[in-house]
């Protein structure tokens, strides 16, 4: 079974600053995907970024980037130039690379961006 | 991007009654849908996996007779909470798998259930 661990229940950052959210996972799978989802107060789950395990290059989406360390089973999210709208709960998630697989979520990190 | 809708967005029901929540994929066919439950400030807990035309697969500890799931078509899955009790009050979220060419799940906006 897969497990995903987010060790930071809450974090805060000043607007325009950079913040990194941590995530570690455990799996025996060789083919898998990792995701960061954002859940703002509306509670709609929004995909932030996705990383394929077979890709060595770290994924980047505008201000969001990941540091994927496969051997260490670490998958951190860096948010640059933080904006007030980034305030949300962030979930790290794991999915096996098999069609129709389930997502396994971490406990979440509540990020607050302060003006 | 793909859109998943849920209806209703908020429902209040009396203890002992049943309530049905619909999850629809609006612009794609979803052979697999997932139902989650989320308590305040907690993570999403997978309740069951719903496959079109077959019985749902429930996670350990989830009462299949209480949470009835029906995936009658490629665009619709329903979750019925039977004989609801106050402890069933929660936020229910569905997601739909985007298909063989997608390794992404698309989430509905969620349904807040309050049982009085």
PDB file of C-alpha atoms in Angstrom:
ATOM      1  CA  UNK A   1       0.000   0.000   0.000  1.00  0.00           C
ATOM      2  CA  UNK A   2       1.063   3.533  -0.666  1.00  0.00           C
ATOM      3  CA  UNK A   3       1.361   6.230   1.972  1.00  0.00           C
ATOM      4  CA  UNK A   4       1.757   9.979   1.603  1.00  0.00           C
ATOM      5  CA  UNK A   5       2.968  12.168   4.453  1.00  0.00           C
ATOM      6  CA  UNK A   6       2.815  15.934   4.790  1.00  0.00           C
ATOM      7  CA  UNK A   7       4.547  16.933   7.985  1.00  0.00           C
ATOM      8  CA  UNK A   8       3.560  20.608   7.990  1.00  0.00           C
ATOM      9  CA  UNK A   9      -0.084  21.059   9.104  1.00  0.00           C
ATOM     10  CA  UNK A  10       0.139  24.836   8.744  1.00  0.00           C
ATOM     11  CA  UNK A  11       2.443  27.311   7.079  1.00  0.00           C
ATOM     12  CA  UNK A  12       2.394  31.016   6.438  1.00  0.00           C
ATOM     13  CA  UNK A  13       4.265  33.279   4.061  1.00  0.00           C
ATOM     14  CA  UNK A  14       4.356  36.946   3.253  1.00  0.00           C
ATOM     15  CA  UNK A  15       2.972  38.105  -0.049  1.00  0.00           C
ATOM     16  CA  UNK A  16       5.597  38.035  -2.828  1.00  0.00           C
ATOM     17  CA  UNK A  17       7.831  35.690  -0.860  1.00  0.00           C
ATOM     18  CA  UNK A  18       8.673  32.058  -1.639  1.00  0.00           C
ATOM     19  CA  UNK A  19       7.448  29.074   0.340  1.00  0.00           C
ATOM     20  CA  UNK A  20       8.114  25.346   0.100  1.00  0.00           C
ATOM     21  CA  UNK A  21       5.665  22.655   1.166  1.00  0.00           C
ATOM     22  CA  UNK A  22       7.020  19.206   1.974  1.00  0.00           C
ATOM     23  CA  UNK A  23       5.725  15.796   1.010  1.00  0.00           C
ATOM     24  CA  UNK A  24       7.171  12.323   1.318  1.00  0.00           C
ATOM     25  CA  UNK A  25       5.694   9.099   0.087  1.00  0.00           C
ATOM     26  CA  UNK A  26       6.291   5.404   0.287  1.00  0.00           C
ATOM     27  CA  UNK A  27       5.654   2.916  -2.483  1.00  0.00           C
ATOM     28  CA  UNK A  28       7.060  -0.181  -4.105  1.00  0.00           C
ATOM     29  CA  UNK A  29       5.673   0.831  -7.478  1.00  0.00           C
ATOM     30  CA  UNK A  30       8.035   1.858 -10.251  1.00  0.00           C
ATOM     31  CA  UNK A  31       5.432   3.565 -12.435  1.00  0.00           C
ATOM     32  CA  UNK A  32       3.429   6.276 -10.721  1.00  0.00           C
ATOM     33  CA  UNK A  33       2.352   9.890 -10.710  1.00  0.00           C
ATOM     34  CA  UNK A  34       2.549  12.546  -8.036  1.00  0.00           C
ATOM     35  CA  UNK A  35       0.288  15.548  -7.738  1.00  0.00           C
ATOM     36  CA  UNK A  36      -0.218  18.701  -5.757  1.00  0.00           C
ATOM     37  CA  UNK A  37      -3.810  19.807  -5.357  1.00  0.00           C
ATOM     38  CA  UNK A  38      -5.055  23.091  -3.951  1.00  0.00           C
ATOM     39  CA  UNK A  39      -8.331  23.365  -2.029  1.00  0.00           C
ATOM     40  CA  UNK A  40      -9.333  26.986  -1.420  1.00  0.00           C
ATOM     41  CA  UNK A  41     -12.158  27.978   0.941  1.00  0.00           C
ATOM     42  CA  UNK A  42     -14.664  27.117  -1.817  1.00  0.00           C
ATOM     43  CA  UNK A  43     -13.458  23.506  -1.304  1.00  0.00           C
ATOM     44  CA  UNK A  44     -13.145  22.881  -5.052  1.00  0.00           C
ATOM     45  CA  UNK A  45     -10.106  20.685  -5.644  1.00  0.00           C
ATOM     46  CA  UNK A  46      -7.758  22.279  -8.155  1.00  0.00           C
ATOM     47  CA  UNK A  47      -4.798  20.531  -9.745  1.00  0.00           C
ATOM     48  CA  UNK A  48      -1.658  22.607  -9.252  1.00  0.00           C
ATOM     49  CA  UNK A  49       1.027  20.436 -10.764  1.00  0.00           C
ATOM     50  CA  UNK A  50       1.735  16.857 -11.828  1.00  0.00           C
ATOM     51  CA  UNK A  51       4.965  14.855 -11.967  1.00  0.00           C
ATOM     52  CA  UNK A  52       5.485  11.590 -13.790  1.00  0.00           C
ATOM     53  CA  UNK A  53       7.877   9.346 -11.876  1.00  0.00           C
ATOM     54  CA  UNK A  54       9.752   8.305 -15.006  1.00  0.00           C
ATOM     55  CA  UNK A  55      10.662  11.906 -15.773  1.00  0.00           C
ATOM     56  CA  UNK A  56      13.834  13.197 -14.162  1.00  0.00           C
ATOM     57  CA  UNK A  57      13.033  16.815 -14.919  1.00  0.00           C
ATOM     58  CA  UNK A  58      11.088  18.613 -12.241  1.00  0.00           C
ATOM     59  CA  UNK A  59       7.663  19.851 -13.317  1.00  0.00           C
ATOM     60  CA  UNK A  60       6.995  23.583 -13.446  1.00  0.00           C
ATOM     61  CA  UNK A  61       3.772  25.523 -13.876  1.00  0.00           C
ATOM     62  CA  UNK A  62       4.305  29.279 -13.801  1.00  0.00           C
ATOM     63  CA  UNK A  63       4.998  30.194 -10.138  1.00  0.00           C
ATOM     64  CA  UNK A  64       4.731  26.585  -8.999  1.00  0.00           C
ATOM     65  CA  UNK A  65       7.545  24.078  -9.229  1.00  0.00           C
ATOM     66  CA  UNK A  66       8.413  20.796  -7.600  1.00  0.00           C
ATOM     67  CA  UNK A  67      11.582  19.225  -6.295  1.00  0.00           C
ATOM     68  CA  UNK A  68      11.161  15.538  -7.073  1.00  0.00           C
ATOM     69  CA  UNK A  69      13.736  13.340  -5.379  1.00  0.00           C
ATOM     70  CA  UNK A  70      12.800   9.819  -6.453  1.00  0.00           C
ATOM     71  CA  UNK A  71      15.396   7.945  -4.427  1.00  0.00           C
ATOM     72  CA  UNK A  72      14.454   9.832  -1.298  1.00  0.00           C
ATOM     73  CA  UNK A  73      10.740   9.581  -2.153  1.00  0.00           C
ATOM     74  CA  UNK A  74      10.319  13.260  -1.637  1.00  0.00           C
ATOM     75  CA  UNK A  75       8.092  15.615  -3.607  1.00  0.00           C
ATOM     76  CA  UNK A  76       8.081  19.207  -2.380  1.00  0.00           C
ATOM     77  CA  UNK A  77       6.170  22.130  -3.859  1.00  0.00           C
ATOM     78  CA  UNK A  78       7.724  25.565  -4.202  1.00  0.00           C
ATOM     79  CA  UNK A  79       5.485  28.573  -4.640  1.00  0.00           C
ATOM     80  CA  UNK A  80       7.286  31.683  -5.828  1.00  0.00           C
ATOM     81  CA  UNK A  81       5.980  35.234  -5.596  1.00  0.00           C
ATOM     82  CA  UNK A  82       3.188  34.125  -3.271  1.00  0.00           C
ATOM     83  CA  UNK A  83      -0.162  35.782  -3.819  1.00  0.00           C
ATOM     84  CA  UNK A  84      -3.138  36.217  -1.505  1.00  0.00           C
ATOM     85  CA  UNK A  85      -5.103  33.876  -3.743  1.00  0.00           C
ATOM     86  CA  UNK A  86      -2.659  31.097  -2.960  1.00  0.00           C
ATOM     87  CA  UNK A  87      -4.163  30.841   0.515  1.00  0.00           C
ATOM     88  CA  UNK A  88      -5.610  27.337   0.603  1.00  0.00           C
ATOM     89  CA  UNK A  89      -5.169  23.794   1.831  1.00  0.00           C
ATOM     90  CA  UNK A  90      -2.597  21.970  -0.264  1.00  0.00           C
ATOM     91  CA  UNK A  91      -2.677  18.217  -0.680  1.00  0.00           C
ATOM     92  CA  UNK A  92       0.070  16.002  -2.015  1.00  0.00           C
ATOM     93  CA  UNK A  93      -1.244  12.902  -3.772  1.00  0.00           C
ATOM     94  CA  UNK A  94       0.074   9.654  -5.238  1.00  0.00           C
ATOM     95  CA  UNK A  95      -1.401   7.576  -8.024  1.00  0.00           C
ATOM     96  CA  UNK A  96      -0.182   4.311  -9.494  1.00  0.00           C
ATOM     97  CA  UNK A  97       0.515   4.451 -13.193  1.00  0.00           C
ATOM     98  CA  UNK A  98      -2.329   2.097 -14.005  1.00  0.00           C
ATOM     99  CA  UNK A  99      -5.485   3.171 -15.802  1.00  0.00           C
ATOM    100  CA  UNK A 100      -8.234   4.276 -13.449  1.00  0.00           C
ATOM    101  CA  UNK A 101      -6.095   4.099 -10.309  1.00  0.00           C
ATOM    102  CA  UNK A 102      -7.136   5.770  -7.083  1.00  0.00           C
ATOM    103  CA  UNK A 103      -5.454   8.778  -5.534  1.00  0.00           C
ATOM    104  CA  UNK A 104      -3.824   8.512  -2.127  1.00  0.00           C
ATOM    105  CA  UNK A 105      -3.735  11.879  -0.369  1.00  0.00           C
ATOM    106  CA  UNK A 106      -1.521  13.297   2.326  1.00  0.00           C
ATOM    107  CA  UNK A 107      -2.956  14.994   5.390  1.00  0.00           C
ATOM    108  CA  UNK A 108      -2.710  18.443   3.856  1.00  0.00           C
ATOM    109  CA  UNK A 109      -0.919  21.704   4.624  1.00  0.00           C
ATOM    110  CA  UNK A 110      -2.912  24.850   5.294  1.00  0.00           C
ATOM    111  CA  UNK A 111      -1.042  27.718   3.660  1.00  0.00           C
ATOM    112  CA  UNK A 112      -1.834  31.302   4.565  1.00  0.00           C
ATOM    113  CA  UNK A 113      -0.411  34.155   2.528  1.00  0.00           C
ATOM    114  CA  UNK A 114      -0.242  37.344   4.553  1.00  0.00           C
ATOM    115  CA  UNK A 115      -0.402  40.825   3.020  1.00  0.00           C
TER     116      UNK A 115
ATOM    117  CA  UNK B   1     -10.523  21.243 -19.186  1.00  0.00           C
ATOM    118  CA  UNK B   2     -12.931  18.512 -18.221  1.00  0.00           C
ATOM    119  CA  UNK B   3     -15.842  19.492 -15.989  1.00  0.00           C
ATOM    120  CA  UNK B   4     -17.508  17.469 -13.274  1.00  0.00           C
ATOM    121  CA  UNK B   5     -20.673  18.678 -11.607  1.00  0.00           C
ATOM    122  CA  UNK B   6     -22.342  17.636  -8.384  1.00  0.00           C
ATOM    123  CA  UNK B   7     -25.909  18.137  -7.321  1.00  0.00           C
ATOM    124  CA  UNK B   8     -27.010  19.315  -4.890  1.00  0.00           C
ATOM    125  CA  UNK B   9     -24.239  21.541  -3.580  1.00  0.00           C
ATOM    126  CA  UNK B  10     -25.820  21.649  -0.128  1.00  0.00           C
ATOM    127  CA  UNK B  11     -28.533  19.521   1.372  1.00  0.00           C
ATOM    128  CA  UNK B  12     -30.158  19.370   4.792  1.00  0.00           C
ATOM    129  CA  UNK B  13     -32.163  16.300   5.690  1.00  0.00           C
ATOM    130  CA  UNK B  14     -33.796  14.859   8.755  1.00  0.00           C
ATOM    131  CA  UNK B  15     -32.394  11.900  10.600  1.00  0.00           C
ATOM    132  CA  UNK B  16     -33.696   8.639   9.199  1.00  0.00           C
ATOM    133  CA  UNK B  17     -34.294   9.883   5.686  1.00  0.00           C
ATOM    134  CA  UNK B  18     -32.258   9.119   2.568  1.00  0.00           C
ATOM    135  CA  UNK B  19     -30.519  11.598   0.333  1.00  0.00           C
ATOM    136  CA  UNK B  20     -29.104  11.164  -3.166  1.00  0.00           C
ATOM    137  CA  UNK B  21     -26.088  13.024  -4.522  1.00  0.00           C
ATOM    138  CA  UNK B  22     -25.407  13.102  -8.254  1.00  0.00           C
ATOM    139  CA  UNK B  23     -22.018  13.334  -9.925  1.00  0.00           C
ATOM    140  CA  UNK B  24     -21.892  14.064 -13.650  1.00  0.00           C
ATOM    141  CA  UNK B  25     -19.059  14.338 -16.125  1.00  0.00           C
ATOM    142  CA  UNK B  26     -20.259  17.092 -18.444  1.00  0.00           C
ATOM    143  CA  UNK B  27     -17.955  16.900 -21.430  1.00  0.00           C
ATOM    144  CA  UNK B  28     -16.316  13.505 -21.273  1.00  0.00           C
ATOM    145  CA  UNK B  29     -17.150   9.894 -20.572  1.00  0.00           C
ATOM    146  CA  UNK B  30     -16.009   8.559 -17.244  1.00  0.00           C
ATOM    147  CA  UNK B  31     -15.769   4.809 -16.874  1.00  0.00           C
ATOM    148  CA  UNK B  32     -14.493   5.232 -13.338  1.00  0.00           C
ATOM    149  CA  UNK B  33     -15.638   7.680 -10.688  1.00  0.00           C
ATOM    150  CA  UNK B  34     -14.550   8.009  -7.095  1.00  0.00           C
ATOM    151  CA  UNK B  35     -16.442   9.134  -4.018  1.00  0.00           C
ATOM    152  CA  UNK B  36     -14.680  10.848  -1.138  1.00  0.00           C
ATOM    153  CA  UNK B  37     -15.708  12.086   2.250  1.00  0.00           C
ATOM    154  CA  UNK B  38     -14.013  15.031   3.903  1.00  0.00           C
ATOM    155  CA  UNK B  39     -14.363  16.298   7.451  1.00  0.00           C
ATOM    156  CA  UNK B  40     -13.405  19.892   8.285  1.00  0.00           C
ATOM    157  CA  UNK B  41      -9.679  20.570   8.082  1.00  0.00           C
ATOM    158  CA  UNK B  42      -8.966  16.961   7.183  1.00  0.00           C
ATOM    159  CA  UNK B  43      -7.892  15.159   4.070  1.00  0.00           C
ATOM    160  CA  UNK B  44     -10.093  13.401   1.537  1.00  0.00           C
ATOM    161  CA  UNK B  45     -10.998   9.862   2.482  1.00  0.00           C
ATOM    162  CA  UNK B  46     -11.832   7.537  -0.378  1.00  0.00           C
ATOM    163  CA  UNK B  47     -15.155   5.817   0.228  1.00  0.00           C
ATOM    164  CA  UNK B  48     -15.594   3.821  -2.957  1.00  0.00           C
ATOM    165  CA  UNK B  49     -14.638   3.399  -6.577  1.00  0.00           C
ATOM    166  CA  UNK B  50     -17.530   3.393  -9.004  1.00  0.00           C
ATOM    167  CA  UNK B  51     -17.231   1.640 -12.355  1.00  0.00           C
ATOM    168  CA  UNK B  52     -19.841   2.029 -15.061  1.00  0.00           C
ATOM    169  CA  UNK B  53     -22.034  -1.025 -15.371  1.00  0.00           C
ATOM    170  CA  UNK B  54     -20.619  -2.885 -12.403  1.00  0.00           C
ATOM    171  CA  UNK B  55     -20.807  -2.879  -8.633  1.00  0.00           C
ATOM    172  CA  UNK B  56     -18.842  -0.290  -6.740  1.00  0.00           C
ATOM    173  CA  UNK B  57     -15.751  -1.258  -4.796  1.00  0.00           C
ATOM    174  CA  UNK B  58     -15.936   0.013  -1.231  1.00  0.00           C
ATOM    175  CA  UNK B  59     -13.026   0.865   1.006  1.00  0.00           C
ATOM    176  CA  UNK B  60     -12.582  -0.993   4.249  1.00  0.00           C
ATOM    177  CA  UNK B  61     -14.863   0.309   6.943  1.00  0.00           C
ATOM    178  CA  UNK B  62     -17.385   1.907   4.579  1.00  0.00           C
ATOM    179  CA  UNK B  63     -20.874   0.424   4.904  1.00  0.00           C
ATOM    180  CA  UNK B  64     -22.023  -0.526   1.435  1.00  0.00           C
ATOM    181  CA  UNK B  65     -25.631  -0.834   2.548  1.00  0.00           C
ATOM    182  CA  UNK B  66     -25.598   2.667   3.937  1.00  0.00           C
ATOM    183  CA  UNK B  67     -23.768   4.379   1.106  1.00  0.00           C
ATOM    184  CA  UNK B  68     -25.321   3.071  -2.091  1.00  0.00           C
ATOM    185  CA  UNK B  69     -23.440   3.860  -5.265  1.00  0.00           C
ATOM    186  CA  UNK B  70     -24.861   3.471  -8.742  1.00  0.00           C
ATOM    187  CA  UNK B  71     -22.869   4.198 -11.893  1.00  0.00           C
ATOM    188  CA  UNK B  72     -25.634   3.783 -14.419  1.00  0.00           C
ATOM    189  CA  UNK B  73     -24.041   5.559 -17.362  1.00  0.00           C
ATOM    190  CA  UNK B  74     -20.696   6.840 -18.570  1.00  0.00           C
ATOM    191  CA  UNK B  75     -21.551  10.328 -17.338  1.00  0.00           C
ATOM    192  CA  UNK B  76     -23.468   9.772 -14.119  1.00  0.00           C
ATOM    193  CA  UNK B  77     -22.734   8.236 -10.750  1.00  0.00           C
ATOM    194  CA  UNK B  78     -24.969   8.620  -7.724  1.00  0.00           C
ATOM    195  CA  UNK B  79     -24.316   8.251  -4.006  1.00  0.00           C
ATOM    196  CA  UNK B  80     -27.335   7.594  -1.809  1.00  0.00           C
ATOM    197  CA  UNK B  81     -26.933   7.959   1.924  1.00  0.00           C
ATOM    198  CA  UNK B  82     -29.628   5.746   3.399  1.00  0.00           C
ATOM    199  CA  UNK B  83     -31.201   6.277   6.812  1.00  0.00           C
ATOM    200  CA  UNK B  84     -28.961   9.261   7.403  1.00  0.00           C
ATOM    201  CA  UNK B  85     -27.834  10.141  10.897  1.00  0.00           C
ATOM    202  CA  UNK B  86     -26.110  13.267  12.227  1.00  0.00           C
ATOM    203  CA  UNK B  87     -22.731  11.508  12.119  1.00  0.00           C
ATOM    204  CA  UNK B  88     -23.148  11.223   8.327  1.00  0.00           C
ATOM    205  CA  UNK B  89     -22.961  15.005   8.099  1.00  0.00           C
ATOM    206  CA  UNK B  90     -19.900  15.750   6.027  1.00  0.00           C
ATOM    207  CA  UNK B  91     -18.601  17.101   2.734  1.00  0.00           C
ATOM    208  CA  UNK B  92     -18.847  14.575  -0.090  1.00  0.00           C
ATOM    209  CA  UNK B  93     -16.704  14.958  -3.195  1.00  0.00           C
ATOM    210  CA  UNK B  94     -16.732  12.949  -6.391  1.00  0.00           C
ATOM    211  CA  UNK B  95     -14.059  12.726  -9.028  1.00  0.00           C
ATOM    212  CA  UNK B  96     -13.989  11.214 -12.462  1.00  0.00           C
ATOM    213  CA  UNK B  97     -11.069   9.585 -14.170  1.00  0.00           C
ATOM    214  CA  UNK B  98     -10.384  11.194 -17.500  1.00  0.00           C
ATOM    215  CA  UNK B  99      -9.913   8.002 -19.479  1.00  0.00           C
ATOM    216  CA  UNK B 100      -7.139   5.974 -21.017  1.00  0.00           C
ATOM    217  CA  UNK B 101      -5.347   9.023 -22.394  1.00  0.00           C
ATOM    218  CA  UNK B 102      -5.439  10.871 -19.136  1.00  0.00           C
ATOM    219  CA  UNK B 103      -3.706  10.278 -15.860  1.00  0.00           C
ATOM    220  CA  UNK B 104      -5.751  12.935 -14.202  1.00  0.00           C
ATOM    221  CA  UNK B 105      -8.862  12.908 -12.070  1.00  0.00           C
ATOM    222  CA  UNK B 106     -11.356  15.752 -12.352  1.00  0.00           C
ATOM    223  CA  UNK B 107     -13.137  16.782  -9.200  1.00  0.00           C
ATOM    224  CA  UNK B 108     -16.676  17.925  -8.623  1.00  0.00           C
ATOM    225  CA  UNK B 109     -17.332  20.961  -6.428  1.00  0.00           C
ATOM    226  CA  UNK B 110     -18.568  18.845  -3.546  1.00  0.00           C
ATOM    227  CA  UNK B 111     -21.824  18.441  -1.638  1.00  0.00           C
ATOM    228  CA  UNK B 112     -22.292  19.549   1.946  1.00  0.00           C
ATOM    229  CA  UNK B 113     -24.659  17.200   3.769  1.00  0.00           C
ATOM    230  CA  UNK B 114     -26.176  18.231   7.074  1.00  0.00           C
ATOM    231  CA  UNK B 115     -28.344  15.715   8.913  1.00  0.00           C
ATOM    232  CA  UNK B 116     -30.505  17.172  11.673  1.00  0.00           C
TER     233      UNK B 116
END
